[in-house]
Short mmCIF file of C-alpha atoms in Angstrom, two decimals:
data_model
loop_
_atom_site.label_atom_id
_atom_site.label_comp_id
_atom_site.label_asym_id
_atom_site.label_seq_id
_atom_site.Cartn_x
_atom_site.Cartn_y
_atom_site.Cartn_z
CA MET A 178 8.55 -6.24 12.11
CA LYS A 179 9.51 -5.79 15.47
CA THR A 180 10.73 -2.48 16.39
CA ILE A 181 13.45 -1.15 18.52
CA ASP A 182 10.76 0.78 20.69
CA GLU A 183 9.33 -3.06 21.70
CA LEU A 184 13.39 -4.29 22.09
CA LEU A 185 13.55 -1.20 25.04
CA ASP A 186 10.07 -2.38 26.60
CA GLU A 187 11.53 -5.50 27.02
CA GLY A 188 14.80 -4.00 28.56
CA VAL A 189 18.26 -4.63 26.87
CA ALA A 190 20.51 -3.41 29.88
CA GLY A 191 23.56 -5.45 29.81
CA LYS A 192 22.86 -6.97 26.58
CA ARG A 193 25.14 -6.82 23.42
CA VAL A 194 23.35 -5.47 20.86
CA PHE A 195 24.48 -5.93 17.72
CA VAL A 196 23.72 -2.82 15.20
CA ARG A 197 24.27 -3.39 11.41
CA ALA A 198 24.72 0.28 10.56
CA ASP A 199 25.46 1.64 7.08
CA LEU A 200 28.44 3.67 7.79
CA ASN A 201 29.78 3.75 4.04
CA VAL A 202 30.73 7.45 4.38
CA PRO A 203 32.75 9.10 1.71
CA LEU A 204 36.65 9.57 2.58
CA ASP A 205 39.12 12.08 1.27
CA GLY A 206 41.83 10.06 2.84
CA THR A 207 40.96 9.92 6.43
CA THR A 208 38.98 12.81 6.13
CA ILE A 209 35.51 12.00 5.78
CA THR A 210 33.41 14.54 3.46
CA ASP A 211 29.77 13.74 4.48
CA ASP A 212 28.88 12.36 7.77
CA GLY A 213 25.19 12.44 7.38
CA ARG A 214 25.03 8.29 7.22
CA ILE A 215 26.69 8.21 10.85
CA ARG A 216 24.17 11.15 12.00
CA ALA A 217 21.32 8.98 10.65
CA VAL A 218 22.13 6.16 12.69
CA LEU A 219 23.01 8.06 15.98
CA PRO A 220 19.75 8.12 17.50
CA THR A 221 19.39 4.34 17.58
CA VAL A 222 23.18 3.72 18.88
CA ALA A 223 22.09 6.76 21.59
CA ARG A 224 19.10 4.91 22.50
CA LEU A 225 20.38 1.65 23.10
CA ALA A 226 23.28 3.02 25.16
CA GLU A 227 21.24 5.02 27.50
CA ALA A 228 19.22 2.54 27.73
CA GLY A 229 22.35 0.25 29.26
CA ALA A 230 22.72 -2.05 26.52
CA ARG A 231 26.52 -2.80 25.36
CA VAL A 232 26.61 -1.80 21.51
CA ILE A 233 28.71 -3.21 18.68
CA VAL A 234 28.06 -1.15 15.79
CA ALA A 235 29.09 -2.79 12.07
CA SER A 236 29.14 -1.97 8.86
CA HIS A 237 30.89 -1.97 5.43
CA LEU A 238 32.77 0.87 3.54
CA GLY A 239 33.71 1.05 0.20
CA ARG A 240 34.35 -2.21 -1.99
CA PRO A 241 37.55 -3.72 -0.60
CA LYS A 242 38.28 -7.81 -2.00
CA GLY A 243 37.37 -9.19 1.17
CA ALA A 244 40.25 -8.80 2.98
CA PRO A 245 41.87 -5.57 5.20
CA ASP A 246 42.46 -3.10 3.28
CA PRO A 247 43.48 0.50 5.11
CA ALA A 248 41.74 2.55 2.53
CA PHE A 249 38.53 1.59 3.73
CA SER A 250 38.93 1.24 7.49
CA LEU A 251 36.10 2.29 9.20
CA ALA A 252 38.26 4.03 11.97
CA PRO A 253 37.75 7.61 10.79
CA ALA A 254 33.80 6.68 11.32
CA ALA A 255 34.04 5.15 14.68
CA ALA A 256 36.35 8.35 15.96
CA ARG A 257 33.11 10.60 14.08
CA LEU A 258 30.70 8.65 15.69
CA GLY A 259 32.38 9.12 19.11
CA GLU A 260 32.48 13.01 18.42
CA LEU A 261 28.56 12.79 17.81
CA LEU A 262 27.69 10.78 21.05
CA GLY A 263 30.08 13.04 23.07
CA ALA A 264 31.34 9.15 24.42
CA ASP A 265 34.39 7.11 23.47
CA VAL A 266 34.01 4.82 21.04
CA ALA A 267 36.19 1.19 21.14
CA PHE A 268 37.44 0.59 17.95
CA ALA A 269 38.23 -3.45 16.73
CA THR A 270 40.56 -3.82 14.41
CA ASP A 271 39.47 -6.93 13.14
CA THR A 272 35.87 -8.27 12.60
CA VAL A 273 35.37 -11.28 14.22
CA GLY A 274 38.42 -11.78 15.59
CA ASP A 275 40.82 -11.37 18.82
CA SER A 276 40.59 -7.87 18.57
CA ALA A 277 36.63 -7.69 17.96
CA LYS A 278 36.50 -10.51 20.62
CA ALA A 279 38.76 -8.57 23.88
CA VAL A 280 36.48 -4.81 22.69
CA VAL A 281 33.26 -6.55 22.74
CA ALA A 282 34.35 -8.41 26.24
CA GLY A 283 35.59 -4.94 27.49
CA LEU A 284 32.46 -3.37 27.00
CA GLY A 285 30.31 -1.89 30.21
CA ASP A 286 27.01 -1.15 29.93
CA GLY A 287 25.93 1.95 27.76
CA GLN A 288 29.30 1.81 25.99
CA VAL A 289 29.78 1.65 22.18
CA ALA A 290 32.37 0.10 20.10
CA VAL A 291 32.68 -0.04 16.23
CA ILE A 292 34.16 -3.54 14.57
CA GLU A 293 36.27 -3.10 11.44
CA ASN A 294 34.80 -3.15 7.89
CA LEU A 295 32.67 -6.09 7.60
CA ARG A 296 33.76 -6.44 3.84
CA PHE A 297 37.32 -7.22 5.02
CA ASN A 298 35.84 -10.87 5.54
CA ALA A 299 34.94 -12.37 2.40
CA GLY A 300 32.07 -14.45 3.81
CA GLU A 301 30.25 -10.88 3.91
CA THR A 302 29.52 -10.68 0.26
CA SER A 303 30.08 -14.10 -0.64
CA LYS A 304 27.26 -15.95 -2.67
CA ASP A 305 27.51 -19.38 -0.99
CA ASP A 306 24.93 -19.73 1.58
CA ALA A 307 27.78 -22.05 3.49
CA GLU A 308 30.56 -19.22 3.71
CA ARG A 309 28.25 -16.27 4.53
CA GLY A 310 26.46 -18.64 7.05
CA ALA A 311 29.50 -19.45 8.59
CA PHE A 312 30.85 -15.77 9.18
CA ALA A 313 27.22 -15.00 10.08
CA ASP A 314 27.76 -17.68 13.27
CA ARG A 315 30.66 -16.37 14.31
CA LEU A 316 29.27 -12.40 14.33
CA ALA A 317 26.53 -13.74 16.22
CA GLY A 318 28.79 -15.35 19.03
CA LEU A 319 29.62 -11.44 19.88
CA ALA A 320 25.86 -10.42 20.29
CA ASP A 321 22.81 -11.44 22.17
CA LEU A 322 20.41 -9.15 20.05
CA TYR A 323 20.21 -7.71 16.69
CA VAL A 324 19.09 -4.41 15.50
CA GLY A 325 19.45 -3.34 11.31
CA ASP A 326 19.44 -0.11 10.94
CA GLY A 327 21.55 -0.04 8.02
CA PHE A 328 19.15 1.12 5.37
CA GLY A 329 21.59 1.42 2.54
CA ALA A 330 22.31 -1.84 2.63
CA VAL A 331 18.86 -3.55 2.97
CA HIS A 332 19.29 -4.57 -0.84
CA ARG A 333 22.15 -6.77 -0.14
CA LYS A 334 21.98 -10.10 0.38
CA HIS A 335 24.87 -10.00 2.97
CA ALA A 336 25.71 -11.88 5.82
CA SER A 337 25.31 -9.07 8.47
CA VAL A 338 22.25 -7.59 6.54
CA PHE A 339 20.23 -11.22 5.42
CA ASP A 340 21.74 -13.96 7.79
CA LEU A 341 22.90 -12.67 11.30
CA PRO A 342 19.14 -11.63 12.07
CA ALA A 343 18.06 -15.59 11.63
CA ARG A 344 20.78 -15.97 14.34
CA LEU A 345 19.44 -13.79 16.83
CA PRO A 346 16.37 -12.17 18.38
CA HIS A 347 15.81 -9.23 16.01
CA ALA A 348 14.34 -5.63 15.49
CA ALA A 349 14.61 -2.69 13.06
CA GLY A 350 16.11 0.05 14.63
CA GLY A 351 14.44 4.10 14.14
CA LEU A 352 16.06 4.95 10.66
CA ILE A 353 14.94 1.68 9.02
CA ALA A 354 11.80 2.63 10.43
CA THR A 355 11.45 5.65 9.22
CA GLU A 356 12.98 4.81 5.48
CA VAL A 357 9.94 2.43 5.12
CA GLY A 358 7.39 4.18 6.48
CA VAL A 359 8.40 7.42 3.70
CA LEU A 360 8.93 5.05 0.95
CA LYS A 361 5.08 3.36 1.79
CA LYS A 362 4.11 6.88 1.03
CA LEU A 363 5.70 6.92 -2.52
CA THR A 364 4.14 3.73 -2.95
CA GLU A 365 0.62 3.16 -1.29
CA ASP A 366 -2.61 5.93 -1.64
CA VAL A 367 -0.05 8.47 -3.29
CA LYS A 368 -1.32 12.00 -2.87
CA ARG A 369 -1.19 13.28 -6.10
CA PRO A 370 0.29 14.95 -8.35
CA TYR A 371 2.72 12.70 -7.94
CA VAL A 372 6.22 13.72 -9.85
CA VAL A 373 9.84 12.27 -10.01
CA VAL A 374 13.22 13.02 -10.68
CA LEU A 375 15.39 10.80 -12.31
CA GLY A 376 19.45 11.73 -12.73
CA GLY A 377 22.90 10.32 -12.50
CA ALA A 378 25.01 8.47 -14.78
CA LYS A 379 23.56 5.74 -16.63
CA VAL A 380 19.91 5.19 -17.46
CA SER A 381 20.42 1.33 -16.95
CA ASP A 382 20.50 1.82 -13.23
CA LYS A 383 17.38 3.26 -13.48
CA LEU A 384 15.26 1.20 -15.99
CA GLY A 385 13.58 -0.77 -12.91
CA VAL A 386 12.44 1.64 -11.38
CA ILE A 387 11.28 3.93 -14.62
CA ASP A 388 9.21 0.85 -15.53
CA HIS A 389 7.39 0.74 -12.23
CA LEU A 390 6.72 4.30 -11.90
CA LEU A 391 5.23 4.49 -14.96
CA GLU A 392 2.46 2.50 -13.12
CA LYS A 393 2.25 5.28 -10.37
CA ALA A 394 3.62 8.87 -11.22
CA ASP A 395 2.06 11.57 -13.09
CA ARG A 396 5.39 12.93 -14.55
CA ILE A 397 8.96 12.18 -14.63
CA LEU A 398 11.95 14.57 -15.12
CA ILE A 399 15.18 12.68 -16.88
CA GLY A 400 18.02 14.84 -16.06
CA GLY A 401 22.00 13.78 -15.91
CA GLY A 402 24.15 11.85 -17.70
CA MET A 403 21.10 9.17 -18.20
CA ALA A 404 19.59 12.04 -20.09
CA TYR A 405 21.55 11.93 -23.12
CA THR A 406 20.19 8.18 -24.00
CA PHE A 407 16.75 9.81 -23.83
CA LEU A 408 17.59 12.46 -26.22
CA LYS A 409 19.45 10.15 -28.39
CA ALA A 410 16.39 7.88 -28.45
CA GLN A 411 14.27 11.06 -29.87
CA GLY A 412 16.66 11.77 -32.43
CA HIS A 413 18.95 13.78 -31.24
CA GLU A 414 22.92 13.93 -31.67
CA VAL A 415 24.48 14.01 -28.20
CA GLY A 416 28.21 14.85 -29.70
CA ALA A 417 30.76 13.08 -26.74
CA SER A 418 27.91 12.99 -23.96
CA LEU A 419 27.48 9.99 -22.08
CA LEU A 420 25.24 7.67 -24.17
CA GLN A 421 23.89 3.97 -23.37
CA GLU A 422 23.03 3.06 -27.25
CA ASP A 423 22.28 -0.40 -25.96
CA GLN A 424 19.54 0.92 -24.12
CA ILE A 425 18.29 3.00 -26.58
CA PRO A 426 15.24 0.44 -27.61
CA ALA A 427 14.02 0.07 -23.77
CA VAL A 428 14.02 3.66 -23.48
CA GLN A 429 11.82 4.05 -26.45
CA GLU A 430 9.47 1.39 -25.51
CA TYR A 431 9.21 3.59 -21.88
CA LEU A 432 8.46 6.57 -23.78
CA LYS A 433 5.74 5.14 -25.82
CA ARG A 434 4.05 3.76 -22.94
CA ALA A 435 4.43 7.23 -20.77
CA ASP A 436 2.80 8.65 -23.53
CA GLU A 437 0.01 5.54 -23.87
CA ARG A 438 -0.69 6.02 -20.13
CA GLY A 439 -0.91 9.81 -19.82
CA VAL A 440 2.28 10.19 -17.90
CA GLU A 441 4.20 13.25 -18.91
CA PHE A 442 7.80 12.50 -19.53
CA VAL A 443 10.01 15.86 -19.07
CA LEU A 444 13.60 15.76 -20.75
CA PRO A 445 16.16 18.90 -20.97
CA VAL A 446 15.51 21.34 -23.66
CA ASP A 447 19.24 23.00 -23.33
CA VAL A 448 22.48 21.27 -21.91
CA LEU A 449 26.06 23.05 -20.53
CA VAL A 450 28.80 21.37 -22.88
CA ALA A 451 32.34 21.34 -23.12
CA PRO A 452 34.87 19.43 -24.65
CA SER A 453 36.21 17.60 -22.04
CA PHE A 454 35.05 15.98 -18.59
CA PRO A 455 36.06 18.80 -15.43
CA ASP A 456 39.05 18.60 -13.28
CA LEU A 457 36.95 17.97 -9.84
CA LYS A 458 39.96 18.11 -7.70
CA THR A 459 41.08 21.74 -8.65
CA LYS A 460 37.79 22.72 -9.79
CA ALA A 461 39.49 24.70 -12.26
CA PRO A 462 37.43 27.09 -14.60
CA ALA A 463 35.31 24.98 -17.07
CA ASN A 464 34.10 27.38 -19.38
CA PRO A 465 31.02 25.63 -20.71
CA GLU A 466 28.76 27.04 -23.60
CA THR A 467 25.00 26.23 -23.20
CA VAL A 468 23.32 24.88 -26.35
CA ALA A 469 20.08 23.39 -27.31
CA VAL A 470 19.56 19.64 -27.42
CA ASP A 471 19.38 19.57 -30.78
CA ALA A 472 22.41 21.68 -31.35
CA ILE A 473 25.02 20.01 -29.19
CA PRO A 474 28.44 20.11 -31.07
CA ALA A 475 30.49 16.84 -32.11
CA GLY A 476 32.90 16.49 -29.76
CA GLN A 477 31.51 18.36 -26.97
CA MET A 478 29.47 16.74 -23.91
CA GLY A 479 26.91 17.67 -22.15
CA LEU A 480 28.03 18.25 -18.37
CA ASP A 481 24.75 19.80 -16.85
CA SER A 482 21.11 21.08 -17.70
CA GLY A 483 20.95 24.88 -19.08
CA PRO A 484 19.17 27.78 -17.56
CA ARG A 485 15.61 27.23 -19.72
CA THR A 486 15.98 23.41 -18.45
CA ASN A 487 15.87 24.69 -14.75
CA LEU A 488 13.29 26.85 -15.37
CA LEU A 489 10.92 24.07 -17.05
CA TYR A 490 11.70 21.58 -14.21
CA ALA A 491 10.67 23.88 -11.20
CA SER A 492 7.29 24.95 -12.84
CA LYS A 493 6.85 21.09 -13.46
CA LEU A 494 7.69 20.73 -9.76
CA ALA A 495 5.73 23.71 -8.71
CA ASP A 496 1.97 22.14 -8.43
CA ALA A 497 3.59 18.86 -6.82
CA THR A 498 1.95 17.60 -4.07
CA THR A 499 4.35 14.35 -3.81
CA VAL A 500 8.02 14.33 -5.13
CA PHE A 501 10.66 11.55 -5.29
CA TRP A 502 14.40 12.60 -6.62
CA ASN A 503 16.94 10.98 -7.37
CA GLY A 504 19.95 11.37 -8.92
CA PRO A 505 22.15 14.87 -9.99
CA MET A 506 21.27 16.73 -13.06
CA GLY A 507 25.16 17.41 -13.92
CA VAL A 508 28.09 17.12 -12.12
CA PHE A 509 27.57 19.09 -9.27
CA GLU A 510 30.60 18.57 -7.41
CA HIS A 511 32.24 21.28 -10.04
CA PRO A 512 30.70 24.41 -9.36
CA ASP A 513 30.33 25.31 -13.31
CA TYR A 514 27.76 22.44 -13.47
CA ALA A 515 26.07 22.32 -10.06
CA GLU A 516 22.97 24.81 -11.28
CA GLY A 517 20.60 22.52 -12.75
CA THR A 518 20.97 20.22 -8.92
CA ARG A 519 20.68 23.42 -7.34
CA ALA A 520 17.75 24.31 -9.12
CA VAL A 521 16.02 21.18 -8.60
CA ALA A 522 16.79 21.04 -4.91
CA GLN A 523 15.44 24.39 -4.97
CA ALA A 524 12.29 23.79 -6.39
CA LEU A 525 11.49 20.99 -4.31
CA ILE A 526 11.88 23.37 -1.28
CA ASP A 527 9.72 26.08 -2.51
CA SER A 528 6.63 23.72 -3.53
CA ASP A 529 4.14 22.64 -1.19
CA ALA A 530 4.89 18.84 -1.77
CA PHE A 531 6.09 16.24 0.55
CA THR A 532 9.64 15.61 -0.98
CA VAL A 533 11.98 13.09 -0.73
CA VAL A 534 15.43 13.06 -1.91
CA GLY A 535 16.42 9.39 -2.78
CA GLY A 536 19.90 8.91 -1.37
CA GLY A 537 22.97 8.49 -2.86
CA ASP A 538 24.66 11.57 -4.70
CA SER A 539 21.28 13.45 -4.40
CA ALA A 540 21.72 13.32 -0.85
CA ALA A 541 25.41 14.29 -1.13
CA ALA A 542 24.25 17.03 -3.06
CA VAL A 543 22.39 18.93 -0.77
CA ARG A 544 24.82 18.82 1.51
CA ILE A 545 27.71 20.26 -0.51
CA LEU A 546 25.43 22.77 -2.15
CA GLY A 547 24.74 23.79 1.48
CA PHE A 548 20.89 23.16 1.50
CA ASP A 549 19.37 23.06 4.72
CA GLU A 550 18.68 19.36 5.15
CA ASN A 551 14.81 19.89 7.20
CA ALA A 552 13.64 21.83 4.41
CA PHE A 553 13.08 18.50 2.65
CA GLY A 554 10.25 15.98 3.87
CA HIS A 555 12.94 12.90 4.14
CA ILE A 556 16.76 12.66 3.16
CA SER A 557 17.17 9.07 2.52
CA THR A 558 20.43 7.38 3.44
CA GLY A 559 19.95 4.53 0.75
CA GLY A 560 19.92 5.29 -2.62
CA GLY A 561 20.16 1.89 -4.32
CA ALA A 562 17.72 0.27 -1.58
CA SER A 563 15.25 3.28 -1.93
CA LEU A 564 15.16 2.65 -5.54
CA GLU A 565 14.69 -1.05 -5.44
CA TYR A 566 11.75 -0.91 -2.79
CA LEU A 567 10.17 1.30 -5.35
CA GLU A 568 10.54 -0.98 -7.90
CA GLY A 569 8.65 -3.58 -6.02
CA LYS A 570 11.15 -6.00 -5.22
CA THR A 571 11.63 -7.86 -1.52
CA LEU A 572 14.60 -6.22 -0.21
CA PRO A 573 16.98 -9.08 1.61
CA GLY A 574 17.53 -7.22 4.58
CA LEU A 575 14.06 -6.31 5.22
CA ALA A 576 12.60 -9.77 5.00
CA ALA A 577 15.12 -10.82 7.13
CA LEU A 578 13.42 -8.68 9.88
CA GLU A 579 10.26 -9.88 9.42
CA ASP A 580 8.91 -12.16 12.10
#
């Protein structure tokens, strides 16, 4: 895989460089609530601009239906990128149309532009190779070189991720190189004890990675909404908590395999419950009750791990040498249900382990809860991509960057 260092050594001055970034930031209207993904690609964009490239930054945002939708415009992300660069960033109001062509044609050496949300064109995400390829052809017409640096999208077989690199000389950006290097530390010659913390809403999202990690991890800690399917699989009643009943047989099989392989599975021993999901907009007091996992009342839903669980998990992380964490322990967006997630984050910081926060909600939680990002070994920009890499899958966007 060619690196951006090699590309810069060859010279990029005056060349149009298409950077596939991941600017898929959370928005409240037009306000960015977490700019972590923009800051993550900043070094690559800055290095190319400083070397005299004419930089064209492209990304998706959200899930528009293959047509323009103002709610998913990249305009706020382009403005924030300009603020972080300390330079004007031009913005094209389409992807491959007249605006994109004019904006790219108007770039001088060392200047940067952002084109509109790639998913405003149905060809970006099409499952039809010809339709996707046709869109990639039009994108290729905008540039001379391609740099893949949108790690959060490399598990997608999309036009700008998979098809476009085949049409242009290409290299991996600094972010992708860093992400892959970190993930190799979680899959090759892992320093032990290796502890994995998995949370989030649905156990079905994590089955593949659990299956793979049963061969590698020494200890797996389960939290979040997915924990209630595990608790149900152990025979506990879970009230109105999130439950994927169809996944219980798979969960029981994993628990059995873990026991046979000597992998320690750790589940909550107490949880915070309430009759309804909290109001995340007003953050009105929720007044939850702490109960043992074998005493969850009917009609009550579990929304965070309890204090005994938080202490238990901290003790299970204390001796770790390597830790991978993906998924919050509760509804961390509400202050009454943030303590479980906060406790895991703090335990990672307090340990002497190499710690990896696996993107998505976990990365957002670290920032929202006010932790210093530098206190962790690495905070990934791609939750889904990280999980699929750990599952041992071939990621289309990485395969496309191989020579």
